[in-house]
mmCIF file of C-alpha atoms in Angstrom:
data_model
loop_
_atom_site.group_PDB
_atom_site.id
_atom_site.type_symbol
_atom_site.label_atom_id
_atom_site.label_comp_id
_atom_site.label_asym_id
_atom_site.label_seq_id
_atom_site.Cartn_x
_atom_site.Cartn_y
_atom_site.Cartn_z
ATOM 1 C CA UNK A 1 -104.650 69.384 18.185
ATOM 2 C CA UNK A 2 -106.162 66.135 16.928
ATOM 3 C CA UNK A 3 -109.925 66.063 16.314
ATOM 4 C CA UNK A 4 -110.287 62.993 18.533
ATOM 5 C CA UNK A 5 -108.745 64.989 21.395
ATOM 6 C CA UNK A 6 -111.161 67.907 20.896
ATOM 7 C CA UNK A 7 -114.107 65.489 20.862
ATOM 8 C CA UNK A 8 -112.944 63.818 24.099
ATOM 9 C CA UNK A 9 -112.521 67.218 25.780
ATOM 10 C CA UNK A 10 -116.082 68.149 24.861
ATOM 11 C CA UNK A 11 -117.468 64.794 26.037
ATOM 12 C CA UNK A 12 -115.554 64.725 29.371
ATOM 13 C CA UNK A 13 -114.813 68.334 30.377
ATOM 14 C CA UNK A 14 -113.871 67.735 34.033
ATOM 15 C CA UNK A 15 -111.108 65.110 33.983
ATOM 16 C CA UNK A 16 -108.403 65.887 36.579
ATOM 17 C CA UNK A 17 -104.963 66.976 35.425
ATOM 18 C CA UNK A 18 -101.975 64.646 35.673
ATOM 19 C CA UNK A 19 -98.586 65.706 37.093
ATOM 20 C CA UNK A 20 -95.143 64.105 37.180
ATOM 21 C CA UNK A 21 -95.830 61.240 34.776
ATOM 22 C CA UNK A 22 -94.329 62.642 31.559
ATOM 23 C CA UNK A 23 -90.989 64.384 31.022
ATOM 24 C CA UNK A 24 -88.961 65.903 28.187
ATOM 25 C CA UNK A 25 -85.168 65.784 28.283
ATOM 26 C CA UNK A 26 -82.640 68.101 26.658
ATOM 27 C CA UNK A 27 -82.427 65.910 23.547
ATOM 28 C CA UNK A 28 -86.178 66.003 22.858
ATOM 29 C CA UNK A 29 -86.841 62.505 24.246
ATOM 30 C CA UNK A 30 -90.021 61.717 26.157
ATOM 31 C CA UNK A 31 -89.934 59.741 29.397
ATOM 32 C CA UNK A 32 -92.774 58.021 31.249
ATOM 33 C CA UNK A 33 -92.399 58.322 35.013
ATOM 34 C CA UNK A 34 -94.436 55.924 37.136
ATOM 35 C CA UNK A 35 -94.910 56.221 40.920
ATOM 36 C CA UNK A 36 -91.698 54.309 41.691
ATOM 37 C CA UNK A 37 -89.656 56.556 39.371
ATOM 38 C CA UNK A 38 -91.153 59.684 40.901
ATOM 39 C CA UNK A 39 -90.414 58.384 44.407
ATOM 40 C CA UNK A 40 -86.713 58.027 43.481
ATOM 41 C CA UNK A 41 -86.424 61.760 42.811
ATOM 42 C CA UNK A 42 -87.202 64.626 40.461
ATOM 43 C CA UNK A 43 -86.571 64.650 36.734
ATOM 44 C CA UNK A 44 -83.918 64.348 35.319
ATOM 45 C CA UNK A 45 -82.261 62.761 38.370
ATOM 46 C CA UNK A 46 -84.799 59.947 38.049
ATOM 47 C CA UNK A 47 -85.787 59.786 34.373
ATOM 48 C CA UNK A 48 -88.089 56.791 33.997
ATOM 49 C CA UNK A 49 -88.695 54.817 30.807
ATOM 50 C CA UNK A 50 -87.940 56.394 27.455
ATOM 51 C CA UNK A 51 -90.971 56.414 25.215
ATOM 52 C CA UNK A 52 -89.874 54.760 21.954
ATOM 53 C CA UNK A 53 -93.195 54.095 20.201
ATOM 54 C CA UNK A 54 -93.111 56.363 17.120
ATOM 55 C CA UNK A 55 -96.878 56.790 16.787
ATOM 56 C CA UNK A 56 -97.348 57.595 20.475
ATOM 57 C CA UNK A 57 -94.503 60.130 20.389
ATOM 58 C CA UNK A 58 -96.048 61.729 17.290
ATOM 59 C CA UNK A 59 -99.459 61.889 19.040
ATOM 60 C CA UNK A 60 -97.892 63.575 22.081
ATOM 61 C CA UNK A 61 -96.014 66.059 19.897
ATOM 62 C CA UNK A 62 -99.141 67.002 17.896
ATOM 63 C CA UNK A 63 -100.985 67.694 21.137
ATOM 64 C CA UNK A 64 -98.183 69.422 23.075
ATOM 65 C CA UNK A 65 -98.838 72.990 24.166
ATOM 66 C CA UNK A 66 -98.622 75.449 27.056
ATOM 67 C CA UNK A 67 -101.308 76.935 29.237
ATOM 68 C CA UNK A 68 -101.589 80.607 30.179
ATOM 69 C CA UNK A 69 -99.318 80.144 33.227
ATOM 70 C CA UNK A 70 -96.433 78.619 31.225
ATOM 71 C CA UNK A 71 -96.986 74.995 32.175
ATOM 72 C CA UNK A 72 -96.368 72.738 29.147
ATOM 73 C CA UNK A 73 -98.648 69.753 28.759
ATOM 74 C CA UNK A 74 -99.766 66.949 26.493
ATOM 75 C CA UNK A 75 -103.527 66.999 25.909
ATOM 76 C CA UNK A 76 -104.364 63.286 26.246
ATOM 77 C CA UNK A 77 -108.015 63.209 25.277
ATOM 78 C CA UNK A 78 -109.812 65.147 28.019
ATOM 79 C CA UNK A 79 -106.822 65.056 30.392
ATOM 80 C CA UNK A 80 -103.896 67.455 30.547
ATOM 81 C CA UNK A 81 -100.663 65.627 31.321
ATOM 82 C CA UNK A 82 -98.230 68.281 32.530
ATOM 83 C CA UNK A 83 -94.628 67.789 31.431
ATOM 84 C CA UNK A 84 -91.486 67.948 33.560
ATOM 85 C CA UNK A 85 -88.776 69.733 31.568
ATOM 86 C CA UNK A 86 -85.060 69.084 31.872
ATOM 87 C CA UNK A 87 -84.285 72.606 30.686
ATOM 88 C CA UNK A 88 -86.631 74.120 28.068
ATOM 89 C CA UNK A 89 -90.038 73.240 26.605
ATOM 90 C CA UNK A 90 -88.600 72.848 23.097
ATOM 91 C CA UNK A 91 -85.512 71.239 21.618
ATOM 92 C CA UNK A 92 -84.320 72.674 18.320
ATOM 93 C CA UNK A 93 -82.999 70.781 15.334
ATOM 94 C CA UNK A 94 -80.908 72.933 13.005
ATOM 95 C CA UNK A 95 -80.632 72.286 9.275
ATOM 96 C CA UNK A 96 -77.429 73.081 7.351
ATOM 97 C CA UNK A 97 -79.110 76.204 5.935
ATOM 98 C CA UNK A 98 -79.805 77.461 9.482
ATOM 99 C CA UNK A 99 -83.533 76.778 9.525
ATOM 100 C CA UNK A 100 -84.817 75.729 12.930
ATOM 101 C CA UNK A 101 -87.406 73.029 13.674
ATOM 102 C CA UNK A 102 -88.735 71.930 17.059
ATOM 103 C CA UNK A 103 -88.475 68.353 18.299
ATOM 104 C CA UNK A 104 -92.223 68.242 17.586
ATOM 105 C CA UNK A 105 -91.616 68.839 13.879
ATOM 106 C CA UNK A 106 -92.987 72.397 13.915
ATOM 107 C CA UNK A 107 -90.985 75.151 12.220
ATOM 108 C CA UNK A 108 -89.663 77.562 14.842
ATOM 109 C CA UNK A 109 -89.743 80.711 12.737
ATOM 110 C CA UNK A 110 -86.838 83.142 12.601
ATOM 111 C CA UNK A 111 -84.344 83.225 15.457
ATOM 112 C CA UNK A 112 -85.101 86.288 17.580
ATOM 113 C CA UNK A 113 -82.414 85.769 20.187
ATOM 114 C CA UNK A 114 -79.421 83.476 20.658
ATOM 115 C CA UNK A 115 -78.280 82.682 24.198
ATOM 116 C CA UNK A 116 -75.351 80.846 25.745
ATOM 117 C CA UNK A 117 -75.708 79.634 29.328
ATOM 118 C CA UNK A 118 -73.097 78.999 31.995
ATOM 119 C CA UNK A 119 -72.787 75.321 30.955
ATOM 120 C CA UNK A 120 -72.070 76.239 27.320
ATOM 121 C CA UNK A 121 -75.528 75.254 26.090
ATOM 122 C CA UNK A 122 -76.889 77.194 23.126
ATOM 123 C CA UNK A 123 -80.503 78.297 23.299
ATOM 124 C CA UNK A 124 -82.640 80.038 20.719
ATOM 125 C CA UNK A 125 -85.708 82.165 21.252
ATOM 126 C CA UNK A 126 -88.046 81.969 18.251
ATOM 127 C CA UNK A 127 -91.738 82.784 17.675
ATOM 128 C CA UNK A 128 -92.577 79.205 18.723
ATOM 129 C CA UNK A 129 -90.810 79.690 22.075
ATOM 130 C CA UNK A 130 -87.514 79.049 23.806
ATOM 131 C CA UNK A 131 -85.566 75.921 23.044
ATOM 132 C CA UNK A 132 -82.225 74.269 23.499
ATOM 133 C CA UNK A 133 -80.188 73.431 20.392
ATOM 134 C CA UNK A 134 -79.873 69.639 20.106
ATOM 135 C CA UNK A 135 -76.308 68.533 20.793
ATOM 136 C CA UNK A 136 -76.088 66.757 17.412
ATOM 137 C CA UNK A 137 -76.797 70.039 15.614
ATOM 138 C CA UNK A 138 -74.147 72.213 17.239
ATOM 139 C CA UNK A 139 -72.009 72.245 14.086
ATOM 140 C CA UNK A 140 -74.868 73.793 12.075
ATOM 141 C CA UNK A 141 -75.523 76.253 14.902
ATOM 142 C CA UNK A 142 -71.826 77.162 15.123
ATOM 143 C CA UNK A 143 -71.846 77.894 11.398
ATOM 144 C CA UNK A 144 -74.706 80.365 11.932
ATOM 145 C CA UNK A 145 -72.793 82.040 14.767
ATOM 146 C CA UNK A 146 -69.573 82.197 12.758
ATOM 147 C CA UNK A 147 -71.445 83.674 9.767
ATOM 148 C CA UNK A 148 -72.785 86.412 12.050
ATOM 149 C CA UNK A 149 -76.434 85.354 11.719
ATOM 150 C CA UNK A 150 -76.750 84.602 15.446
ATOM 151 C CA UNK A 151 -74.919 86.522 18.206
ATOM 152 C CA UNK A 152 -74.938 84.560 21.474
ATOM 153 C CA UNK A 153 -75.658 86.564 24.607
ATOM 154 C CA UNK A 154 -74.844 85.202 28.070
ATOM 155 C CA UNK A 155 -77.749 83.915 30.149
ATOM 156 C CA UNK A 156 -78.089 82.247 33.542
ATOM 157 C CA UNK A 157 -80.068 79.028 33.032
ATOM 158 C CA UNK A 158 -81.812 79.565 36.390
ATOM 159 C CA UNK A 159 -83.519 82.644 34.913
ATOM 160 C CA UNK A 160 -84.911 80.979 31.776
ATOM 161 C CA UNK A 161 -88.343 80.031 33.108
ATOM 162 C CA UNK A 162 -89.093 83.439 34.551
ATOM 163 C CA UNK A 163 -87.574 85.315 31.628
ATOM 164 C CA UNK A 164 -89.339 83.302 28.912
ATOM 165 C CA UNK A 165 -92.562 82.421 30.741
ATOM 166 C CA UNK A 166 -92.443 78.671 31.321
ATOM 167 C CA UNK A 167 -92.481 76.388 34.352
ATOM 168 C CA UNK A 168 -89.945 73.559 34.202
ATOM 169 C CA UNK A 169 -91.633 71.466 36.895
ATOM 170 C CA UNK A 170 -95.406 71.893 37.168
ATOM 171 C CA UNK A 171 -95.442 69.015 39.674
ATOM 172 C CA UNK A 172 -93.230 71.009 42.059
ATOM 173 C CA UNK A 173 -96.002 73.589 42.417
ATOM 174 C CA UNK A 174 -98.456 71.107 43.928
#
């Protein structure tokens, strides 16, 4: 977490949380969702505006975390901005050597479990958490499967949140 964020949290400890305004899609892209976007429907049905500012995305990713209940959020100064997830809280990028990095730039650690859902999406459970393999990296992932390093197990995508301890839509709990 950035020092400026810690300082703001100490200075203003009682800022209300924010819900529904930020979302993460299955390709690791951030979307801003204003009132009109939210009124048109839930994410990803109504996505909003893709956040393309590199420095702002990097700030969000440095300050992206989960609370004890499994709600993922961006700590924006003293305010927690809870994130709507298309599928998982992390999106994995796979290098040719099989190393795994989150969309936030953090190394995932070793793959603990490889899963394949009913839609053919490949997911990896690592020390950093559960994430979806980015569609552009499926060739590298397939190489790991073919080499016997990862053995995909079937999983129902509807069970992911409960099974891996995250809430895809914190706003839906309000």
